[in-house]
Amino acid sequence: MGSVFVAGTDTDAGKTVVAAALVAALGAGYWKPVQSGLRGAPGGDTAVVARLTGHRPGDFPRPAYEFQAALAPDQAAAEEGLTIDPARIALPEGLLVVEGAGGLLVPLDATTLMIDLAARLGLPVVLAARTGLGTINHTLLSLEALRRRGLPVAGIVFSGPDHPLNLAAIARLGGAPILGRIPWLDPLTPAALAAAAARLDLSPIGGR
Ligand SMILES: Nc1ncnc2c1ncn2[C@@H]1O[C@H](COP(=O)(O)OP(=O)(O)OP(=O)(O)O)[C@@H](O)[C@H]1O
Ligand SMILES: [Mg+2]
């Protein structure tokens, strides 16, 4: 079992919820290399994952880049007069669930995309996908982009209410293992998430 990169089919696709489930199920740490949007969400995704998994944010490595604006990373950096240097983003030690930002083709700088960072980190990709309308297109496009670049796809984790027809279509057309689904959890508590995490099939990434 090794570290994984959680990519999303889009922003708000459920990457953080899926990452927290993997942290709980694998007993792994968590790392968000590029965090935007701190202005509206202090602590960012690292604080959310810590809350959902019974950790303190300080248990996890800090993001390499943190920005205030809720914009694509290159734009959030520019708002602060900065640029991201993807070559300086180095994977910390340890067993980690690494969360991307936005979808796979989001820019980090003028020429580098999030998918290029995933490739450079060299981790198998877990794709976090919605269950509802639009997910077939977003998920199949994301898988196509990953394959075109030769990135290993460990599997797909859905987040949201069950939608058997969408999940069946993606299972049929996606050619990637379905690791399971985190149901819509309201309230989203550590206990509810841990129970959902325990029902994922993580054998393709070396878990249970
Ligand atoms: N299974 C779920 N149950 C309850 N709430 C969920 C679930 N999946 C996602 N959400 C909620 O939907 C929103 C978006 O999910 P999440 O933050 O995981 O997306 P993301 O892909 O990490 O977004 P970002 O691009 O900002 O990192 C959050 O408010 C999250 O709590
Ligand atoms: Mg997130």
Short mmCIF file of C-alpha atoms and ligand atoms in Angstrom, two decimals:
data_model
loop_
_atom_site.label_atom_id
_atom_site.label_comp_id
_atom_site.label_asym_id
_atom_site.label_seq_id
_atom_site.Cartn_x
_atom_site.Cartn_y
_atom_site.Cartn_z
CA MET A 1 0.00 0.00 0.00
CA GLY A 2 1.36 3.43 -0.92
CA SER A 3 0.38 7.06 -1.18
CA VAL A 4 -2.32 8.14 -3.63
CA PHE A 5 -3.27 11.33 -5.44
CA VAL A 6 -6.97 12.25 -5.18
CA ALA A 7 -7.99 14.09 -8.32
CA GLY A 8 -11.44 15.50 -8.95
CA THR A 9 -13.60 15.53 -12.02
CA ASP A 10 -14.19 19.20 -11.13
CA THR A 11 -14.01 21.62 -8.26
CA ASP A 12 -16.46 20.64 -5.49
CA ALA A 13 -16.59 17.07 -6.83
CA GLY A 14 -15.95 15.67 -3.36
CA LYS A 15 -12.14 15.35 -3.34
CA THR A 16 -11.82 16.43 0.29
CA VAL A 17 -14.56 14.08 1.49
CA VAL A 18 -13.05 11.20 -0.49
CA ALA A 19 -9.55 12.08 0.74
CA ALA A 20 -10.77 12.10 4.35
CA ALA A 21 -12.38 8.69 3.84
CA LEU A 22 -9.09 7.33 2.48
CA VAL A 23 -7.13 8.87 5.37
CA ALA A 24 -9.52 7.12 7.77
CA ALA A 25 -9.51 3.79 5.94
CA LEU A 26 -5.77 3.62 5.23
CA GLY A 27 -4.50 5.22 8.44
CA ALA A 28 -2.64 7.65 6.19
CA GLY A 29 -1.66 11.28 6.49
CA TYR A 30 -2.99 14.04 4.24
CA TRP A 31 -1.36 16.70 2.08
CA LYS A 32 -2.85 19.47 -0.08
CA PRO A 33 0.06 20.77 -2.15
CA VAL A 34 -1.77 23.83 -3.51
CA GLN A 35 -4.54 25.42 -1.45
CA SER A 36 -6.59 28.36 -2.74
CA GLY A 37 -9.60 30.01 -1.12
CA LEU A 38 -8.33 30.42 2.44
CA ARG A 39 -10.13 33.77 2.70
CA GLY A 40 -13.51 32.05 2.80
CA ALA A 41 -12.35 28.82 4.46
CA PRO A 42 -9.65 29.33 7.10
CA GLY A 43 -7.42 26.29 7.44
CA GLY A 44 -8.50 25.06 4.02
CA ASP A 45 -9.04 21.42 3.17
CA THR A 46 -6.34 20.36 5.64
CA ALA A 47 -8.51 21.60 8.52
CA VAL A 48 -11.57 19.83 7.10
CA VAL A 49 -9.76 16.51 6.75
CA ALA A 50 -8.30 16.86 10.24
CA ARG A 51 -11.76 17.50 11.70
CA LEU A 52 -13.25 14.53 9.84
CA THR A 53 -10.51 12.10 10.84
CA GLY A 54 -9.81 13.03 14.45
CA HIS A 55 -6.47 14.68 13.71
CA ARG A 56 -5.12 18.14 14.39
CA PRO A 57 -4.24 20.17 11.27
CA GLY A 58 -0.64 20.26 12.55
CA ASP A 59 -0.48 16.46 12.20
CA PHE A 60 -0.37 16.93 8.42
CA PRO A 61 2.32 18.57 6.25
CA ARG A 62 1.54 22.15 5.26
CA PRO A 63 0.61 22.96 1.67
CA ALA A 64 3.51 24.03 -0.53
CA TYR A 65 1.41 26.99 -1.68
CA GLU A 66 -1.51 28.69 0.08
CA PHE A 67 -3.59 31.52 -1.37
CA GLN A 68 -6.47 33.61 -0.13
CA ALA A 69 -8.62 33.86 -3.26
CA ALA A 70 -11.05 31.14 -4.31
CA LEU A 71 -9.70 31.08 -7.87
CA ALA A 72 -7.78 28.65 -10.06
CA PRO A 73 -4.30 28.30 -8.52
CA ASP A 74 -2.46 30.43 -11.11
CA GLN A 75 -5.05 33.19 -10.71
CA ALA A 76 -5.06 32.98 -6.91
CA ALA A 77 -1.26 33.27 -6.93
CA ALA A 78 -1.34 36.22 -9.33
CA GLU A 79 -3.78 38.03 -7.04
CA GLU A 80 -0.99 38.03 -4.43
CA GLY A 81 1.69 38.98 -6.98
CA LEU A 82 3.09 35.43 -6.91
CA THR A 83 3.63 32.56 -9.31
CA ILE A 84 3.67 28.86 -8.50
CA ASP A 85 6.90 27.00 -9.33
CA PRO A 86 5.66 23.42 -9.82
CA ALA A 87 9.24 22.10 -9.74
CA ARG A 88 9.46 23.19 -6.09
CA ILE A 89 6.47 21.10 -4.99
CA ALA A 90 8.07 18.07 -3.35
CA LEU A 91 6.19 15.13 -1.90
CA PRO A 92 6.63 14.98 1.89
CA GLU A 93 7.72 11.76 3.59
CA GLY A 94 5.24 9.12 4.68
CA LEU A 95 2.04 7.42 3.62
CA LEU A 96 -0.11 10.26 2.29
CA VAL A 97 -3.40 10.96 0.65
CA VAL A 98 -2.58 13.92 -1.61
CA GLU A 99 -5.45 16.13 -2.75
CA GLY A 100 -5.31 18.11 -5.98
CA ALA A 101 -7.15 21.39 -6.54
CA GLY A 102 -10.10 21.77 -8.88
CA GLY A 103 -10.13 19.36 -11.81
CA LEU A 104 -7.20 17.79 -13.64
CA LEU A 105 -6.72 20.46 -16.30
CA VAL A 106 -6.61 23.42 -13.92
CA PRO A 107 -3.50 25.58 -14.46
CA LEU A 108 -0.79 25.96 -11.82
CA ASP A 109 1.25 28.40 -13.90
CA ALA A 110 1.31 29.55 -17.52
CA THR A 111 2.05 26.08 -18.88
CA THR A 112 1.64 23.49 -16.09
CA LEU A 113 -1.64 21.79 -15.23
CA MET A 114 -2.70 19.93 -12.09
CA ILE A 115 -2.44 16.66 -14.05
CA ASP A 116 1.24 17.45 -14.71
CA LEU A 117 1.80 17.75 -10.96
CA ALA A 118 0.04 14.41 -10.41
CA ALA A 119 2.35 12.88 -13.03
CA ARG A 120 5.47 14.36 -11.44
CA LEU A 121 4.52 13.15 -7.95
CA GLY A 122 4.27 9.69 -9.48
CA LEU A 123 1.33 8.46 -7.41
CA PRO A 124 -1.60 6.32 -8.52
CA VAL A 125 -4.68 8.48 -9.01
CA VAL A 126 -7.99 8.02 -7.22
CA LEU A 127 -10.63 9.97 -9.09
CA ALA A 128 -13.33 11.61 -6.95
CA ALA A 129 -16.56 11.94 -8.91
CA ARG A 130 -20.10 13.18 -8.32
CA THR A 131 -23.00 10.81 -8.73
CA GLY A 132 -25.55 13.13 -10.33
CA LEU A 133 -26.28 14.57 -13.75
CA GLY A 134 -23.09 15.50 -15.62
CA THR A 135 -20.85 12.99 -13.93
CA ILE A 136 -20.64 10.55 -16.84
CA ASN A 137 -19.13 13.17 -19.12
CA HIS A 138 -16.80 14.68 -16.49
CA THR A 139 -15.61 11.28 -15.27
CA LEU A 140 -14.98 9.78 -18.71
CA LEU A 141 -13.14 12.92 -19.87
CA SER A 142 -10.97 12.83 -16.74
CA LEU A 143 -10.13 9.16 -17.27
CA GLU A 144 -9.27 9.86 -20.90
CA ALA A 145 -6.90 12.66 -19.88
CA LEU A 146 -5.21 10.43 -17.30
CA ARG A 147 -4.75 7.59 -19.79
CA ARG A 148 -3.46 9.90 -22.53
CA ARG A 149 -0.62 10.88 -20.20
CA GLY A 150 -0.03 7.33 -18.98
CA LEU A 151 -1.00 8.02 -15.37
CA PRO A 152 -2.02 4.95 -13.36
CA VAL A 153 -5.68 5.09 -12.33
CA ALA A 154 -6.22 3.26 -9.05
CA GLY A 155 -9.97 3.71 -9.20
CA ILE A 156 -12.99 5.94 -8.82
CA VAL A 157 -14.72 6.92 -5.58
CA PHE A 158 -18.13 8.53 -5.95
CA SER A 159 -19.49 11.04 -3.51
CA GLY A 160 -23.20 11.74 -3.30
CA PRO A 161 -26.62 10.11 -3.37
CA ASP A 162 -26.88 6.82 -5.22
CA HIS A 163 -27.54 7.03 -8.95
CA PRO A 164 -27.29 3.46 -10.21
CA LEU A 165 -27.60 4.29 -13.92
CA ASN A 166 -24.77 6.85 -13.86
CA LEU A 167 -22.54 4.54 -11.84
CA ALA A 168 -23.29 1.61 -14.17
CA ALA A 169 -22.49 3.72 -17.24
CA ILE A 170 -19.14 4.76 -15.77
CA ALA A 171 -18.38 1.17 -14.74
CA ARG A 172 -19.16 0.03 -18.30
CA LEU A 173 -17.36 2.80 -20.20
CA GLY A 174 -14.63 3.98 -17.83
CA GLY A 175 -12.39 0.94 -17.71
CA ALA A 176 -11.33 1.76 -14.15
CA PRO A 177 -12.10 0.03 -10.84
CA ILE A 178 -15.00 1.48 -8.86
CA LEU A 179 -13.80 1.63 -5.26
CA GLY A 180 -17.21 2.59 -3.94
CA ARG A 181 -19.35 5.53 -2.99
CA ILE A 182 -19.55 7.87 -0.02
CA PRO A 183 -23.31 8.44 0.45
CA TRP A 184 -24.53 11.99 0.99
CA LEU A 185 -23.84 12.39 4.71
CA ASP A 186 -25.96 14.96 6.52
CA PRO A 187 -24.56 15.77 8.99
CA LEU A 188 -21.04 15.07 7.76
CA THR A 189 -19.54 13.72 11.00
CA PRO A 190 -16.31 11.81 11.64
CA ALA A 191 -18.33 8.73 12.67
CA ALA A 192 -20.53 8.77 9.57
CA LEU A 193 -17.51 9.24 7.34
CA ALA A 194 -15.58 6.43 9.04
CA ALA A 195 -18.52 4.07 8.53
CA ALA A 196 -18.74 5.00 4.84
CA ALA A 197 -14.95 4.66 4.47
CA ALA A 198 -15.08 1.16 5.92
CA ARG A 199 -17.44 0.12 3.11
CA LEU A 200 -15.08 1.15 0.30
CA ASP A 201 -13.27 -1.61 -1.55
CA LEU A 202 -9.67 -0.46 -1.32
CA SER A 203 -8.07 -3.68 -2.54
CA PRO A 204 -6.96 -2.00 -5.83
CA ILE A 205 -4.84 0.45 -3.81
CA GLY A 206 -3.54 -2.14 -1.39
CA GLY A 207 -6.05 -1.54 1.39
CA ARG A 208 -8.64 -3.97 2.63
N1 LIG B 1 -20.77 12.54 0.51
C1 LIG B 1 -20.96 13.77 0.97
N2 LIG B 1 -21.76 14.00 2.04
C2 LIG B 1 -21.96 15.24 2.50
N3 LIG B 1 -21.39 16.34 1.98
C3 LIG B 1 -20.58 16.18 0.93
C4 LIG B 1 -20.32 14.89 0.36
N4 LIG B 1 -19.49 15.04 -0.70
C5 LIG B 1 -19.24 16.35 -0.79
N5 LIG B 1 -19.90 17.05 0.17
C6 LIG B 1 -19.87 18.49 0.39
O1 LIG B 1 -19.84 19.14 -0.88
C7 LIG B 1 -18.90 20.20 -0.87
C8 LIG B 1 -17.82 19.92 -1.89
O2 LIG B 1 -17.11 18.73 -1.50
P1 LIG B 1 -15.54 18.74 -1.32
O3 LIG B 1 -15.11 19.91 -0.50
O4 LIG B 1 -15.13 17.39 -0.86
O5 LIG B 1 -15.11 18.98 -2.84
P2 LIG B 1 -13.63 19.24 -3.42
O6 LIG B 1 -13.58 18.54 -4.72
O7 LIG B 1 -12.64 18.88 -2.39
O8 LIG B 1 -13.61 20.81 -3.67
P3 LIG B 1 -12.31 21.77 -3.86
O9 LIG B 1 -12.12 21.84 -5.36
O10 LIG B 1 -12.76 23.06 -3.27
O11 LIG B 1 -11.14 21.17 -3.13
C9 LIG B 1 -18.39 20.32 0.57
O12 LIG B 1 -19.19 21.23 1.27
C10 LIG B 1 -18.60 18.92 1.11
O13 LIG B 1 -18.75 18.88 2.51
MG MG B 2 -11.14 19.98 -1.54
#
